[in-house]
Amino acid sequence: MGLAKYQDEKKQDSIQRVQWAIQTLRDLEGSHTKMKAEKLAEMTGLSRTALYKPHLRNLWDTKWIEIQREKTDYKEKSIYNKQIEELQQTICQLKNDLLSQEVKINKVKKQLDNEKMRSKVFKIEYEEQKKENEKLLYKYLVLLRGLHSRGIEITDFEEENIGAN
């Protein structure tokens, strides 16, 4: 921890020196004076390499600050654009899935309609068959009554048919 504390103290000292040098240059040359690393190096006693470190450079180099801001903005825009692209792909995928599901729903609806039609046809055929069976049953009963009135039993015919088979 001793080394980190020492480095932090030196960092704060260099920041104070650069701030003092900037204020002095503005007082002497005006508020719109250009800050140059050479002038600051002479006034602070720091090397130019030290002045170009990010914690000091953002104090005096306005162009560098703008470039860093543009880089940050570009990165944020890139991330934002990538997210938009991913969302658009997700939307397209969801639209395709929705379309696929709608096609399946329509297919099932058609099958349901077909089954309903088949059911109606079956019901109609069933009713027709029922009427036909009722007519046949009526004719059978009329014939049976006629045979019975003449003294002929239907069981006589059934035994002959069973023996013939």
Coordinates of C-alpha atoms in Angstrom, one line a residue:
M1 CA 0.0 0.0 0.0
G2 CA 2.9 2.3 0.5
L3 CA 3.8 2.4 -3.2
A4 CA 0.2 3.1 -4.3
K5 CA 0.0 6.0 -1.7
Y6 CA 3.3 7.4 -2.9
Q7 CA 2.1 7.2 -6.6
D8 CA -1.2 8.9 -5.7
E9 CA 0.6 11.7 -3.9
K10 CA 2.9 12.3 -6.9
K11 CA -0.1 12.2 -9.2
Q12 CA -1.9 14.9 -7.1
D13 CA 1.3 17.0 -7.0
S14 CA 1.7 16.9 -10.8
I15 CA -2.0 17.8 -11.2
Q16 CA -1.6 20.8 -8.9
R17 CA 1.6 21.9 -10.8
V18 CA -0.1 21.7 -14.2
Q19 CA -3.2 23.6 -12.9
W20 CA -0.9 26.3 -11.4
A21 CA 1.0 26.6 -14.7
I22 CA -2.2 26.8 -16.8
Q23 CA -3.6 29.5 -14.5
T24 CA -0.3 31.4 -14.6
L25 CA -0.1 31.2 -18.4
R26 CA -3.7 32.5 -18.7
D27 CA -2.9 35.3 -16.3
L28 CA 0.2 36.3 -18.3
E29 CA -0.9 35.7 -21.9
G30 CA -4.7 35.9 -21.7
S31 CA -7.5 33.4 -21.3
H32 CA -7.4 32.3 -25.0
T33 CA -3.7 31.4 -25.0
K34 CA -2.7 28.1 -26.5
M35 CA -1.4 25.6 -24.0
K36 CA 1.7 23.8 -25.3
A37 CA 3.5 20.9 -23.6
E38 CA 6.8 22.7 -24.0
K39 CA 5.7 25.8 -22.0
L40 CA 4.1 23.6 -19.3
A41 CA 7.2 21.4 -19.1
E42 CA 9.3 24.5 -18.5
M43 CA 7.0 25.9 -15.8
T44 CA 6.2 22.7 -14.0
G45 CA 9.5 20.9 -14.2
L46 CA 7.6 17.8 -15.5
S47 CA 8.7 15.9 -18.6
R48 CA 6.7 16.2 -21.8
T49 CA 6.0 12.5 -21.5
A50 CA 4.4 13.0 -18.1
L51 CA 2.3 15.9 -19.4
Y52 CA 0.9 13.6 -22.1
K53 CA -0.5 11.1 -19.5
P54 CA -4.3 11.1 -19.5
H55 CA -4.8 12.5 -16.0
L56 CA -2.7 15.6 -16.9
R57 CA -3.4 15.9 -20.6
N58 CA -7.1 16.5 -20.1
L59 CA -6.2 19.6 -18.1
W60 CA -4.5 21.4 -20.9
D61 CA -5.1 19.9 -24.3
T62 CA -8.6 20.8 -25.5
K63 CA -8.2 19.1 -28.9
W64 CA -7.3 15.9 -27.1
I65 CA -10.4 16.2 -24.9
E66 CA -12.5 16.7 -28.0
I67 CA -10.9 13.6 -29.7
Q68 CA -11.6 11.5 -26.5
R69 CA -15.2 12.7 -26.4
E70 CA -15.6 11.9 -30.1
K71 CA -14.1 8.4 -29.5
T72 CA -16.5 7.9 -26.6
D73 CA -19.4 9.1 -28.7
Y74 CA -18.3 6.9 -31.6
K75 CA -18.1 3.9 -29.3
E76 CA -21.5 4.6 -27.8
K77 CA -23.0 5.1 -31.3
S78 CA -21.4 1.9 -32.4
I79 CA -22.9 0.0 -29.5
Y80 CA -26.2 1.7 -30.0
N81 CA -26.2 0.9 -33.7
K82 CA -25.3 -2.7 -33.0
Q83 CA -28.1 -3.0 -30.5
I84 CA -30.5 -1.5 -33.1
E85 CA -29.3 -4.0 -35.7
E86 CA -29.7 -6.9 -33.2
L87 CA -33.2 -5.7 -32.3
Q88 CA -34.1 -5.4 -36.0
Q89 CA -32.9 -9.0 -36.6
T90 CA -35.0 -10.1 -33.6
I91 CA -38.0 -8.2 -35.0
C92 CA -37.5 -9.9 -38.4
Q93 CA -37.2 -13.3 -36.7
L94 CA -40.3 -12.7 -34.7
K95 CA -42.2 -11.5 -37.8
N96 CA -41.2 -14.7 -39.6
D97 CA -42.2 -16.8 -36.6
L98 CA -45.5 -14.9 -36.4
L99 CA -46.1 -15.5 -40.2
S100 CA -45.3 -19.2 -39.7
Q101 CA -47.7 -19.5 -36.8
E102 CA -50.4 -17.6 -38.8
V103 CA -49.9 -20.1 -41.7
K104 CA -50.3 -23.0 -39.2
I105 CA -53.4 -21.4 -37.7
N106 CA -54.9 -21.0 -41.2
K107 CA -54.1 -24.6 -42.0
V108 CA -55.8 -25.8 -38.8
K109 CA -58.8 -23.5 -39.5
K110 CA -59.1 -25.1 -42.9
Q111 CA -58.9 -28.5 -41.4
L112 CA -61.5 -27.6 -38.9
D113 CA -63.8 -26.2 -41.6
N114 CA -63.3 -29.4 -43.6
E115 CA -64.1 -31.5 -40.6
K116 CA -67.2 -29.5 -39.9
M117 CA -68.3 -30.0 -43.5
R118 CA -67.6 -33.7 -43.3
S119 CA -69.6 -33.8 -40.0
K120 CA -72.5 -32.0 -41.7
V121 CA -72.4 -34.4 -44.6
F122 CA -72.2 -37.4 -42.3
K123 CA -75.1 -36.0 -40.3
I124 CA -77.2 -35.6 -43.5
E125 CA -76.2 -39.1 -44.6
Y126 CA -77.0 -40.4 -41.2
E127 CA -80.5 -38.8 -41.2
E128 CA -81.2 -40.1 -44.8
Q129 CA -80.1 -43.6 -43.7
K130 CA -82.2 -43.3 -40.6
K131 CA -85.3 -42.4 -42.8
E132 CA -84.5 -45.2 -45.2
N133 CA -84.2 -47.7 -42.3
E134 CA -87.5 -46.5 -40.9
K135 CA -89.1 -47.1 -44.3
L136 CA -87.6 -50.5 -44.5
L137 CA -88.6 -51.3 -41.0
Y138 CA -92.2 -50.2 -41.8
K139 CA -92.2 -52.4 -44.9
Y140 CA -90.8 -55.3 -42.9
L141 CA -93.5 -54.9 -40.2
V142 CA -96.2 -54.7 -42.9
L143 CA -94.9 -57.9 -44.5
L144 CA -94.5 -59.6 -41.1
R145 CA -98.1 -58.7 -40.2
G146 CA -99.3 -60.0 -43.6
L147 CA -97.4 -63.3 -43.1
H148 CA -98.6 -63.6 -39.6
S149 CA -102.2 -63.0 -40.6
R150 CA -101.8 -65.9 -43.1
G151 CA -100.4 -68.1 -40.4
I152 CA -96.8 -68.2 -41.6
E153 CA -94.1 -67.7 -38.9
I154 CA -90.9 -65.9 -39.8
T155 CA -88.9 -68.3 -37.6
D156 CA -89.5 -71.0 -40.3
F157 CA -87.6 -68.9 -42.8
E158 CA -84.8 -68.2 -40.4
E159 CA -84.2 -71.9 -39.7
E160 CA -84.1 -72.6 -43.4
N161 CA -81.6 -69.8 -44.0
I162 CA -79.4 -70.9 -41.2
G163 CA -79.4 -74.5 -42.5
A164 CA -78.6 -73.4 -46.0
N165 CA -75.5 -71.4 -45.0

